[in-house]
XYZ file of C-alpha atoms in Angstrom:
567
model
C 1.615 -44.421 -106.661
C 4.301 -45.898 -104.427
C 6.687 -42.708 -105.090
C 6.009 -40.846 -102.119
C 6.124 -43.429 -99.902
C 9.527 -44.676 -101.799
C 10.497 -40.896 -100.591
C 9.743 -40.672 -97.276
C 11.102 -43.866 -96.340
C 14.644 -43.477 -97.665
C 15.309 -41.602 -94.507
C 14.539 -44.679 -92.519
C 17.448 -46.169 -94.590
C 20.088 -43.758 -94.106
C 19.878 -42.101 -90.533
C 23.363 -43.724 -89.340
C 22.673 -46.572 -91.878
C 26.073 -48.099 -91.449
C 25.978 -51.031 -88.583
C 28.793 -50.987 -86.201
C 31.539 -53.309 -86.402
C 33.379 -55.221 -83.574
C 36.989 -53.504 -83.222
C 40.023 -55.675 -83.733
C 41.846 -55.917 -80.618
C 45.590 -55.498 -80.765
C 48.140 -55.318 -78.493
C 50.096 -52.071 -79.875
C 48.843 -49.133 -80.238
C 47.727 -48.151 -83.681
C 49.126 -45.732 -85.905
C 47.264 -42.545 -86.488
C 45.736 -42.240 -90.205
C 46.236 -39.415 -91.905
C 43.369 -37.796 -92.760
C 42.159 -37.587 -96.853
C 40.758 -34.969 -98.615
C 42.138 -31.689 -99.866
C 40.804 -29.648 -96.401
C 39.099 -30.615 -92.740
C 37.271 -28.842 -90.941
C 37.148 -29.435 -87.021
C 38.683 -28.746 -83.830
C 42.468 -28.470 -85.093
C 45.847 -28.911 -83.290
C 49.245 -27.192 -84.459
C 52.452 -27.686 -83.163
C 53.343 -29.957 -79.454
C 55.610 -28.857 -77.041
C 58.013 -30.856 -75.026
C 55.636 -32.066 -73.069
C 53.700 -33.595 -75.888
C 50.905 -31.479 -75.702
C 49.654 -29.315 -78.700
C 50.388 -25.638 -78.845
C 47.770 -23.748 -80.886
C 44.609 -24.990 -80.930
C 41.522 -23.751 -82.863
C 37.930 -25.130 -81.899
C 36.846 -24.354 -85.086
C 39.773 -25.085 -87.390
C 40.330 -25.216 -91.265
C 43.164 -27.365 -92.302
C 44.316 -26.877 -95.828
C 47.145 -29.330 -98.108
C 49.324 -27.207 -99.726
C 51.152 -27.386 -103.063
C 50.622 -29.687 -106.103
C 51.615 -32.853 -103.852
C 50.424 -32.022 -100.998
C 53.622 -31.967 -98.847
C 53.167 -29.058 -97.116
C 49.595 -27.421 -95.161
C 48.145 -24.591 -93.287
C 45.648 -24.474 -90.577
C 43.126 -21.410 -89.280
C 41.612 -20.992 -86.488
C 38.115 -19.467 -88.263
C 36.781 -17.541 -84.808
C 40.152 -15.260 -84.758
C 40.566 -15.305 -87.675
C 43.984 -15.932 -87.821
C 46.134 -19.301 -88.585
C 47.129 -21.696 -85.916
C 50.274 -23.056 -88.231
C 52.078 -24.273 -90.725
C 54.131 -27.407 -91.824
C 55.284 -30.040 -94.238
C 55.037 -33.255 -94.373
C 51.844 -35.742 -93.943
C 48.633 -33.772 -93.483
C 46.625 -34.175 -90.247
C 45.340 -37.202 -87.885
C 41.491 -37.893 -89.305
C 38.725 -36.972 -87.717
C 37.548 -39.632 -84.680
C 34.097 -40.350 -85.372
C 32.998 -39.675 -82.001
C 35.617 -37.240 -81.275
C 36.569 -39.060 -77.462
C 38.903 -36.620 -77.184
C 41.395 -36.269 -80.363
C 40.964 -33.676 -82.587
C 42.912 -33.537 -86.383
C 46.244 -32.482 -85.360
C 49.425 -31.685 -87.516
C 51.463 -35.001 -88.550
C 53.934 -33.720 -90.299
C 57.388 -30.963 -89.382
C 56.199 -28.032 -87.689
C 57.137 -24.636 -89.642
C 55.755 -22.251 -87.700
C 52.536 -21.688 -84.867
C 50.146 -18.714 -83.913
C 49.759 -19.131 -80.496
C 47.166 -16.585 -78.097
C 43.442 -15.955 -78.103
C 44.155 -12.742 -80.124
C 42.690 -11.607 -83.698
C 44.263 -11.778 -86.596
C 42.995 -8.447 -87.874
C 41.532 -5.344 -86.273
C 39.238 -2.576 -88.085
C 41.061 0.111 -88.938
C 44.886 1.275 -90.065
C 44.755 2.508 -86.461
C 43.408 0.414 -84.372
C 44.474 0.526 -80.873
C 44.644 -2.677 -79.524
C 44.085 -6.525 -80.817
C 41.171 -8.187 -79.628
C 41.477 -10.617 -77.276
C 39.168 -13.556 -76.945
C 37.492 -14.285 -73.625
C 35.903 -17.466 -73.323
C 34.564 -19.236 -76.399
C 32.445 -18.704 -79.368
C 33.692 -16.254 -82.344
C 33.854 -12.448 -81.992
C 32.044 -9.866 -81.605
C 29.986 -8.534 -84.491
C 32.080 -5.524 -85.706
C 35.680 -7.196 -85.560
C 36.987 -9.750 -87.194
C 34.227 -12.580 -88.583
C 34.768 -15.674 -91.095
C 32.537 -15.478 -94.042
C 33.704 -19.211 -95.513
C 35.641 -20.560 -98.397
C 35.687 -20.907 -101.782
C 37.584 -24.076 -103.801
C 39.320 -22.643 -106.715
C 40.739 -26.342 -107.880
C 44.237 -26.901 -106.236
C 43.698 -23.719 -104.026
C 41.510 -22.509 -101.069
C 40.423 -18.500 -100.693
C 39.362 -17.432 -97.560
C 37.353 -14.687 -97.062
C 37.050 -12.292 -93.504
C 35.299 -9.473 -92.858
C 36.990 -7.163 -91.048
C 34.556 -4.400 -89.428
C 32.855 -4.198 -93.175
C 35.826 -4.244 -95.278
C 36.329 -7.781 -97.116
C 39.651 -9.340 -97.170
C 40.611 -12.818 -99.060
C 43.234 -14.761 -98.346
C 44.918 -17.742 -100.306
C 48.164 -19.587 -99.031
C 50.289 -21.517 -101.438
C 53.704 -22.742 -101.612
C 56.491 -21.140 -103.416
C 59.497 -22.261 -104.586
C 62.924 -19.786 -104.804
C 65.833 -21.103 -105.793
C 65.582 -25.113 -104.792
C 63.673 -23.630 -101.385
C 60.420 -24.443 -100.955
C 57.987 -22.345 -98.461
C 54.814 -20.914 -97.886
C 53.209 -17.630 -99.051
C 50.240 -16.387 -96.991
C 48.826 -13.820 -99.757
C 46.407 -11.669 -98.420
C 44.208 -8.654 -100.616
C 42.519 -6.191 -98.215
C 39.687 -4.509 -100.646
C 39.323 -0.539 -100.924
C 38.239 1.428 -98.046
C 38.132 4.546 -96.532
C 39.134 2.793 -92.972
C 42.122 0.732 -93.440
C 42.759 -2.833 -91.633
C 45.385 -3.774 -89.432
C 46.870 -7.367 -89.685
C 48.518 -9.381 -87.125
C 52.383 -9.904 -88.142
C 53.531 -13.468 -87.281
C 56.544 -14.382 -84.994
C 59.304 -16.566 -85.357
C 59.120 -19.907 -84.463
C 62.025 -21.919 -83.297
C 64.359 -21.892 -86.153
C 62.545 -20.716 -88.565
C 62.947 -17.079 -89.654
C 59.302 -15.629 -90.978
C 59.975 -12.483 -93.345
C 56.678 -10.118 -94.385
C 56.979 -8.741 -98.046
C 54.123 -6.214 -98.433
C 53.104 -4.453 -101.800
C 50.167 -1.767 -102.263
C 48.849 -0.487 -104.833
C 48.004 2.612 -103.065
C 48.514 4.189 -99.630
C 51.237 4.073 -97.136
C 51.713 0.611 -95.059
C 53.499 0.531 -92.235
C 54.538 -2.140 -89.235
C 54.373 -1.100 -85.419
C 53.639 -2.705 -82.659
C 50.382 -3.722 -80.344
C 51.292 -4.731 -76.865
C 53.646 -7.318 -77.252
C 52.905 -8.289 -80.998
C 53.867 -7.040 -84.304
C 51.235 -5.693 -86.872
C 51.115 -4.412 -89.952
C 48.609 -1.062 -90.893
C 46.740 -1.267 -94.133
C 46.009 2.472 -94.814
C 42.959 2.943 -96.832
C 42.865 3.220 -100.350
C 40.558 3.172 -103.381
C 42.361 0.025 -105.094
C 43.108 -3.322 -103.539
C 45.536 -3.768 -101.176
C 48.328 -6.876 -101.650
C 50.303 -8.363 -98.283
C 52.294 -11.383 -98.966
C 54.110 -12.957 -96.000
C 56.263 -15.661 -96.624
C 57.369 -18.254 -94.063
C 61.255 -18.415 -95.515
C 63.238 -20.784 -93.612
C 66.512 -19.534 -91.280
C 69.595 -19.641 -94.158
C 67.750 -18.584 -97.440
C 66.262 -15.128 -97.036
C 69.066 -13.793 -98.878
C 68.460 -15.883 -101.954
C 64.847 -14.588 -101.644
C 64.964 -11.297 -104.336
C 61.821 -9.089 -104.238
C 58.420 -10.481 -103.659
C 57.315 -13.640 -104.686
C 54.781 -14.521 -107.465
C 51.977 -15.418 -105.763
C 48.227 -15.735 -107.427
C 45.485 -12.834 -106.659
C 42.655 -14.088 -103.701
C 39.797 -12.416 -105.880
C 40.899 -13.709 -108.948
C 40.388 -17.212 -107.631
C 37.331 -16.299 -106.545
C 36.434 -16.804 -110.402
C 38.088 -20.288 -111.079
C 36.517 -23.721 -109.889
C 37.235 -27.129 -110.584
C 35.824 -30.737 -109.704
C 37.740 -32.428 -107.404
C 35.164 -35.644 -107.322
C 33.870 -36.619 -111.482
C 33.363 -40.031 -110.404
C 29.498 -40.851 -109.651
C 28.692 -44.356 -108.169
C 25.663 -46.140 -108.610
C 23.998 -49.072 -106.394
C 20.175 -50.811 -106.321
C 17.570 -50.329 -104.360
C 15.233 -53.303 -103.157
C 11.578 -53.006 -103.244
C 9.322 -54.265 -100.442
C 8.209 -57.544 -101.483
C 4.991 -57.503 -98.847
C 1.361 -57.549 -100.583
C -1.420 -55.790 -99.126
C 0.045 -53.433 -96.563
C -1.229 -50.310 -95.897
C 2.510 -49.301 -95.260
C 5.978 -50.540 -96.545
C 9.502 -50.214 -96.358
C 11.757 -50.283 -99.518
C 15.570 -49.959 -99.011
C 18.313 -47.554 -100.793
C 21.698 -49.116 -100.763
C 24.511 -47.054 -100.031
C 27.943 -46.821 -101.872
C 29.699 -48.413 -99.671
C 32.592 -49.418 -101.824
C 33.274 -45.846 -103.621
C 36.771 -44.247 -104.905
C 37.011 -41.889 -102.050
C 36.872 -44.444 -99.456
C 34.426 -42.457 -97.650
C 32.552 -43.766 -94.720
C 28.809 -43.842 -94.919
C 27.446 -42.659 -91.397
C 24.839 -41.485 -93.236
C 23.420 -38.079 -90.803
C 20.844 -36.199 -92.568
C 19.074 -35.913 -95.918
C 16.349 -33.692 -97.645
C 15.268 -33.179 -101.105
C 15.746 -30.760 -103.838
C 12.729 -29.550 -106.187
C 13.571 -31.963 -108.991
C 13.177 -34.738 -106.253
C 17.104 -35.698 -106.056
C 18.069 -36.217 -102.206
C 20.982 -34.776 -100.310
C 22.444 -37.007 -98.058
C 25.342 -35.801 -95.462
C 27.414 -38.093 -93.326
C 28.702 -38.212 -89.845
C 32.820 -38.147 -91.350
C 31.786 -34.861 -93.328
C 30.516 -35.559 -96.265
C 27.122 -34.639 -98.330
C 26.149 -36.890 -101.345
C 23.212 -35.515 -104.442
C 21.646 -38.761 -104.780
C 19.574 -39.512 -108.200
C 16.976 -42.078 -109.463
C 14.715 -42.502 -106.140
C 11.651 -43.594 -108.489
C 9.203 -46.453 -108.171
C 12.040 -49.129 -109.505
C 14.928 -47.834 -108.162
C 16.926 -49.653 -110.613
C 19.532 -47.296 -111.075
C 20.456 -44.751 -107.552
C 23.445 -42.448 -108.718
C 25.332 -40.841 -105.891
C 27.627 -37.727 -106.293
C 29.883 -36.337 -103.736
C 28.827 -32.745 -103.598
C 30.536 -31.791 -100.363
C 33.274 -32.762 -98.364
C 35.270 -32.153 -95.117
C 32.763 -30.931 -93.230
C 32.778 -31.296 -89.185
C 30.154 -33.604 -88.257
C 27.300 -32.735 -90.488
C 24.095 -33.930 -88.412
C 21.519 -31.144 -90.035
C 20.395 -30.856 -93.646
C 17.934 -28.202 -95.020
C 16.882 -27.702 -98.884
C 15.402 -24.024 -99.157
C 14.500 -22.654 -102.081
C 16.678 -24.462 -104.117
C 19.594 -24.450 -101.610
C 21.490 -26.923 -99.161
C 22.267 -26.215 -95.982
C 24.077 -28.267 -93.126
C 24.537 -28.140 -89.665
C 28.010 -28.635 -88.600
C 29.325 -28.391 -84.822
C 30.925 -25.648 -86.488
C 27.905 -23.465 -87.149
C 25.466 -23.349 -90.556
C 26.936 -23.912 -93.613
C 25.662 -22.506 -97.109
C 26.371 -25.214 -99.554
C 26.810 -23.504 -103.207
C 27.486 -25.074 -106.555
C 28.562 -21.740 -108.918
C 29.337 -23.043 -111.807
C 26.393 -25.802 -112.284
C 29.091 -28.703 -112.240
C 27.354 -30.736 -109.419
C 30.024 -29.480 -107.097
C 30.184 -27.412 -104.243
C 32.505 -24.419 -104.663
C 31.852 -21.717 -102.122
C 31.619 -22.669 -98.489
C 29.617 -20.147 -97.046
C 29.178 -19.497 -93.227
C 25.923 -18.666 -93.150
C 25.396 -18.657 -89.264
C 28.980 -19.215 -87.110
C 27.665 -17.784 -83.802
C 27.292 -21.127 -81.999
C 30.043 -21.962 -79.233
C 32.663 -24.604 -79.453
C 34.708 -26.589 -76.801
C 36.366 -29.689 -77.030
C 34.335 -31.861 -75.615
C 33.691 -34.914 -77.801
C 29.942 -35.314 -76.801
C 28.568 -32.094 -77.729
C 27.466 -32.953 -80.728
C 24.813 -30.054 -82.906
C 21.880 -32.068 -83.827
C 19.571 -31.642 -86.811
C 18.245 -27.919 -89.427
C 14.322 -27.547 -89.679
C 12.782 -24.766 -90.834
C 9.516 -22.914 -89.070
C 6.856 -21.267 -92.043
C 8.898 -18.144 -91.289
C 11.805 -19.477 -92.769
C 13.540 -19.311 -89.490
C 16.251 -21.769 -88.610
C 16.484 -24.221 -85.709
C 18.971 -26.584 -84.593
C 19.869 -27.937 -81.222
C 22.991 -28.507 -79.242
C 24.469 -31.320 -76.496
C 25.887 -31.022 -73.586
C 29.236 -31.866 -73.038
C 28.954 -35.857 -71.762
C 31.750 -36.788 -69.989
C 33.219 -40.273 -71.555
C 30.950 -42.989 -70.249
C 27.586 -40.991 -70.365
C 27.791 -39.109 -66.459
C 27.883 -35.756 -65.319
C 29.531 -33.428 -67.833
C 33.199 -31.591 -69.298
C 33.497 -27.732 -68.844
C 30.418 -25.883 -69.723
C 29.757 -22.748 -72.497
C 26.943 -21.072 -72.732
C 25.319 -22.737 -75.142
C 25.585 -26.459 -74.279
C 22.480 -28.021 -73.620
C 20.688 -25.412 -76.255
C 18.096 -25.385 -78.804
C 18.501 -21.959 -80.722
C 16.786 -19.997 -83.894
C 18.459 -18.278 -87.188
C 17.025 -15.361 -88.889
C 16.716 -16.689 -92.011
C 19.432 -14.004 -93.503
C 21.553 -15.765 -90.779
C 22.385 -12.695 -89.572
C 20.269 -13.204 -86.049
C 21.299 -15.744 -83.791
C 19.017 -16.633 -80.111
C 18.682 -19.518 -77.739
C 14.844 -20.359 -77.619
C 15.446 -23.126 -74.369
C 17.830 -24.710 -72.560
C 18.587 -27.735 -70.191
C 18.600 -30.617 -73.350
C 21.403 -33.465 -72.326
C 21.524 -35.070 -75.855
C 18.998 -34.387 -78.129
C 19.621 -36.374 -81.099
C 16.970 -34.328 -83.029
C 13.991 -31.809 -83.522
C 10.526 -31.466 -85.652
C 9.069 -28.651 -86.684
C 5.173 -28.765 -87.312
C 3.399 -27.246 -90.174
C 2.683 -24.344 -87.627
C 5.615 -23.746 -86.426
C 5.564 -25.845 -82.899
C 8.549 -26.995 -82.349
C 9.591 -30.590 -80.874
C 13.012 -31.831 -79.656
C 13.928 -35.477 -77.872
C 16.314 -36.318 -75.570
C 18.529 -38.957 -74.422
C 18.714 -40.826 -71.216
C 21.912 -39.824 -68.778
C 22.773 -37.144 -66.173
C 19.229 -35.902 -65.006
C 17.561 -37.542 -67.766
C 15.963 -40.770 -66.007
C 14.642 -41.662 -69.574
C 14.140 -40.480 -72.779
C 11.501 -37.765 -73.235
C 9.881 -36.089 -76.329
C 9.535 -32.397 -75.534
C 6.916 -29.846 -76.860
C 9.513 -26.815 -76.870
C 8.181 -23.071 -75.612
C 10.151 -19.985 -75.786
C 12.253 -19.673 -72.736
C 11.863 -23.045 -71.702
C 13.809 -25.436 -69.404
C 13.807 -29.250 -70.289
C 15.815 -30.701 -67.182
C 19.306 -30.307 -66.503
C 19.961 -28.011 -64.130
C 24.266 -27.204 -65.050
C 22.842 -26.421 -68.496
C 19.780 -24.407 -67.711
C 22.479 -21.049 -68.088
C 20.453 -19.023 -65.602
C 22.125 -17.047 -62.558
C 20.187 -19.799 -60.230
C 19.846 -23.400 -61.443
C 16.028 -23.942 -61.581
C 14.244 -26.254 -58.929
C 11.499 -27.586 -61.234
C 11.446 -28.510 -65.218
C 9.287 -28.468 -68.151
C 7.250 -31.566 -68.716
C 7.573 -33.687 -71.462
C 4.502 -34.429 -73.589
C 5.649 -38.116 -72.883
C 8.713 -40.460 -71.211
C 10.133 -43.460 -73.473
C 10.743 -46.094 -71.029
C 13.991 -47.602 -72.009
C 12.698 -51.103 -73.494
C 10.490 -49.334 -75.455
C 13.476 -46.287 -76.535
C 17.484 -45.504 -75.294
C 18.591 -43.000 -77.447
C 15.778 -41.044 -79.267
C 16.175 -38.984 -82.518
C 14.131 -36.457 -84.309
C 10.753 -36.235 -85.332
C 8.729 -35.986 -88.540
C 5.301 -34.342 -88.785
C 3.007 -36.513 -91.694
C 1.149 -34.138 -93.987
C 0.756 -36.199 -96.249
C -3.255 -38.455 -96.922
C -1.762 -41.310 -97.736
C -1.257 -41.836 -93.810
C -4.797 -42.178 -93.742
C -5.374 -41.922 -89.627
C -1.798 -40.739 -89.104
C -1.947 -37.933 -91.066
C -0.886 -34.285 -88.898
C 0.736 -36.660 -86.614
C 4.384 -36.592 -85.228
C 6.472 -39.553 -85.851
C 9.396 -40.308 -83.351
C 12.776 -41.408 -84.484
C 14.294 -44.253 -82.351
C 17.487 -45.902 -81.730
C 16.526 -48.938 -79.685
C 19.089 -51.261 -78.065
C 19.096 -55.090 -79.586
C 19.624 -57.948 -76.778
C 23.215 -58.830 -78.854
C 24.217 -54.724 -77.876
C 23.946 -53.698 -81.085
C 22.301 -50.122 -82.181
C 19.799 -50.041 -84.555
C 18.972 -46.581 -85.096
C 16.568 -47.377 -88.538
C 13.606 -47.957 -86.956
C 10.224 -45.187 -86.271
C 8.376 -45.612 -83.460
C 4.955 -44.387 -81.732
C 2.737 -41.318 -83.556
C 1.310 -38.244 -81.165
């Protein structure tokens, strides 16, 4: 049968399937785009100051459209759990593809910012003090953590865990007589601890105004340094805080507390935001007599959501449908990969993801690696939609570097996770931006998600990983800084794989790891992941590792569809 073959080499196909194409040039500058989609997820900008620059920043942002139209948004900053802003208007710039430095940032008329690396909640009605963030990455276990988010149709619920208490948040837009503004609505669920909230601040002329009802306990604001809060006491019911973002002039035509929708109720309600399904051809080989062939899936390039196809990743579920994510944040459930491939139906599953390079199918289940962190990918209510964004893993660092990109999700026969981090390239490929910790990384995921480790360091950009039937794991890398050529690596615990700035040990090491080979850079410039053959109809290549190349065409151009070399 040709079917398995027809399987394995869609990937071939679709790994950044979509050619590159010459830029215009022009002599002025081009406008920003605004960026589609009913959310984004990225590195988010709220706000600019005089000076032009941007004044509340989150590395790993949420941006949400607002109200039936869409003329008004929030963004979050998901490691403090707080928002970064508000405002009306056009939503935000879209998402670079290679992220060279811009970031989605707020087009429209700035309501009001969050500025400060503090929380926006703290355990307990009496906590002490807001955590303050040092450094990057979210925080610690025990605060304040984002657990993901959950489409209810024309409305987004947020959920945070707040030192074991759940609380979900929805924002919305309300409208009081002929004012329009937004309603933060916020349920804190029973406990016998309480949860204190961060109270926002005004913001130029804006007055912001925090109407609080409870259904039990006593609530009361005070103040934490230099910031408001206000304490949730505990209770055995649910706990409702509304704050409202009421603009200077019309608080007094503001009566009692506005209507706003329960979080947990709309927790219950979905709705398809994508029916449409497109289909395209595939094209079977047309070579006799080979031992091994290529046949090719098109992609839906024309489509009604105007998506990009940097096709990124793809696996497979049971029932032998593929998943297919792209680079601009989007994962496809792709149909009819059969031994005519007459009819291919794709169906947007996900969208506005940040940089999906990893995919994973276990048990049933899709997950993607985002720069973000590891994302849970869950259709509730059978409709061929995601609903519930969940964060399975968010432990990995963020800066805003546009080079460190997170590479790749395999799986060892523990069910443990692995994926693999950059370093942050400077722009031109030499020496490197500010360094975290866990640039240059290649880590491992309990498979609950609740364990998080770095298993070796010193990678410059590894554009992918394999995973053998074993368990031994494999990683390339890409020629640059340190990196005379590209290497294929045969990863140990604890390992270092050659860059000294990102070997994150007190002393940078003298000597490196060997590869188990060098790709000279005729024969490889930019090498991806790997795939271990299992399967007999290899024949002689069968347990072998296959490596993924991107090799450089005399014109310039990238072709990054082509396998080369087995181990």
């Amino acid at each position: 049968m040709r079917l398995p073959l027809v399987a394995l080499f869609l990937s071939v196909g679709l790994l950044f399937g979509q050619a590159k194409k010459s830029a215009k040039k022009s002599s002025t500058p081009a406008v920003a785009a605004e960026a589609p989609g009913p959310w984004i997820l990225g590195t988010v900008g709220v706000g600019k100051r005089p000076d032009g620059t941007i004044e509340s920043t989150g590395y790993k942002g949420l941006a949400i459209k607002l109200g039936a139209e869409g003329k008004f948004a929030i963004a979050y900053d998901l490691e403090l759990c707080r928002p970064l802003g508000g405002w009306s208007g056009k939503f935000t710039t879209e998402m670079n593809l290679m992220s060279r430095g811009d970031y989605p940032t707020a087009m429209g008329e700035t309501i009001f910012t969050v500025t400060g690396d503090v929380a926006g909640f703290e355990p307990r009605f009496d906590a002490k003090e807001l955590t303050a963030r040092k450094g990057y990455g979210p925080l610690a276990q025990g605060k304040v953590r984002f657990k993901g988010f959950h489409n209810a149709g024309n409305k987004v619920v947020l959920t945070w865990d707040v030192g074991g208490v759940l609380v979900y948040e929805t924002s919305e837009v309300v409208k009081v007589s002929q004012h329009e503004f937004i309603v933060r609505t916020i349920e804190v669920s029973p406990s016998n601890s309480g949860v204190t909230i961060l109270a926002p601040l005004p913001y130029a002329q804006s007055h912001i105004t925090a109407v609080v009802t409870s259904s039990a306990g006593s609530n009361q604001t005070a103040k934490l340094g230099d910031r408001d809060v206000l304490r949730v006491a505990p209770a055995s019911t649910p706990t409702l805080v509304r704050i409202a973002y009421v603009p200077e002039g019309s608080v007094a035509q503001i009566a009692g507390t506005p209507s706003t929708e329960v979080p947990s109720a709309l927790l219950a309600k979905t709705d398809r935001l994508w029916p449409q399904t497109v289909e395209t051809k595939g094209e079977l080989s047309t070579k006799k007599d080979e031992a091994y062939v290529v046949d090719k899936i098109n992609l839906p390039e024309t489509n009604p959501w105007k998506a990009p196809l940097f096709t990124s990743a793809l696996d497979f579920l049971p029932d032998g449908r593929a998943v297919v994510s792209t680079f601009h944040g989007d994962v496809f459930i792709t149909s009819g990969i059969d031994d005519k491939l007459e009819k291919i139906t794709w169906r947007r599953f996900a969208s506005g993801l940040y940089h999906p390079l990893g995919l994973k199918v276990v048990k049933g289940e899709i997950y993607v690696t985002c720069r973000d962190g590891i994302w849970r990918l869950q259709d509730s209510d059978g409709d061929g939609e995601c609903d519930t964004y969940e964060a399975f893993n968010f432990d990995v660092m963020v800066t805003m570097s546009f080079h460190e990109f997170v590479f790749d999700l395999q799986t060892d026969p523990e069910g443990n996770f692995y994926f693999i981090k950059a370093g942050p390239v400077r722009k031109g490929g030499r020496g490197f931006d500010d360094i975290c910790d866990h640039h240059g990384s290649l880590f491992k995921v309990s498979p609950d998600g609740k364990k998080f480790e770095v298993i070796a360091t010193g990678f410059r950009a590894p554009n992918g990983i394999g995973i053998s039937p074993t368990g031994q794991i494999t990683t390339g890398d890409n020629e640059g800084t340190w990196t005379p050529v590209c290497r294929l690596n045969w990863v140990k615990q604890g390992g270092f794989y050659g860059v000294p700035p990102l070997a994150h040990r007190s002393t940078e090491p003298a000597d490196y790891d060997r590869p188990l080979c060098w790709l000279p850079k005729d024969v490889d410039n930019s090498s991806g992941g790997q795939v271990w053959v299992t399967s007999d109809k290899f024949g002689p290549w069968k347990d072998a590792v296959w490596r993924h190349a991107a090799t450089r065409h005399p014109q310039g151009r990238s072709n990054h569809a082509g396998w080369g070399g087995a181990f």
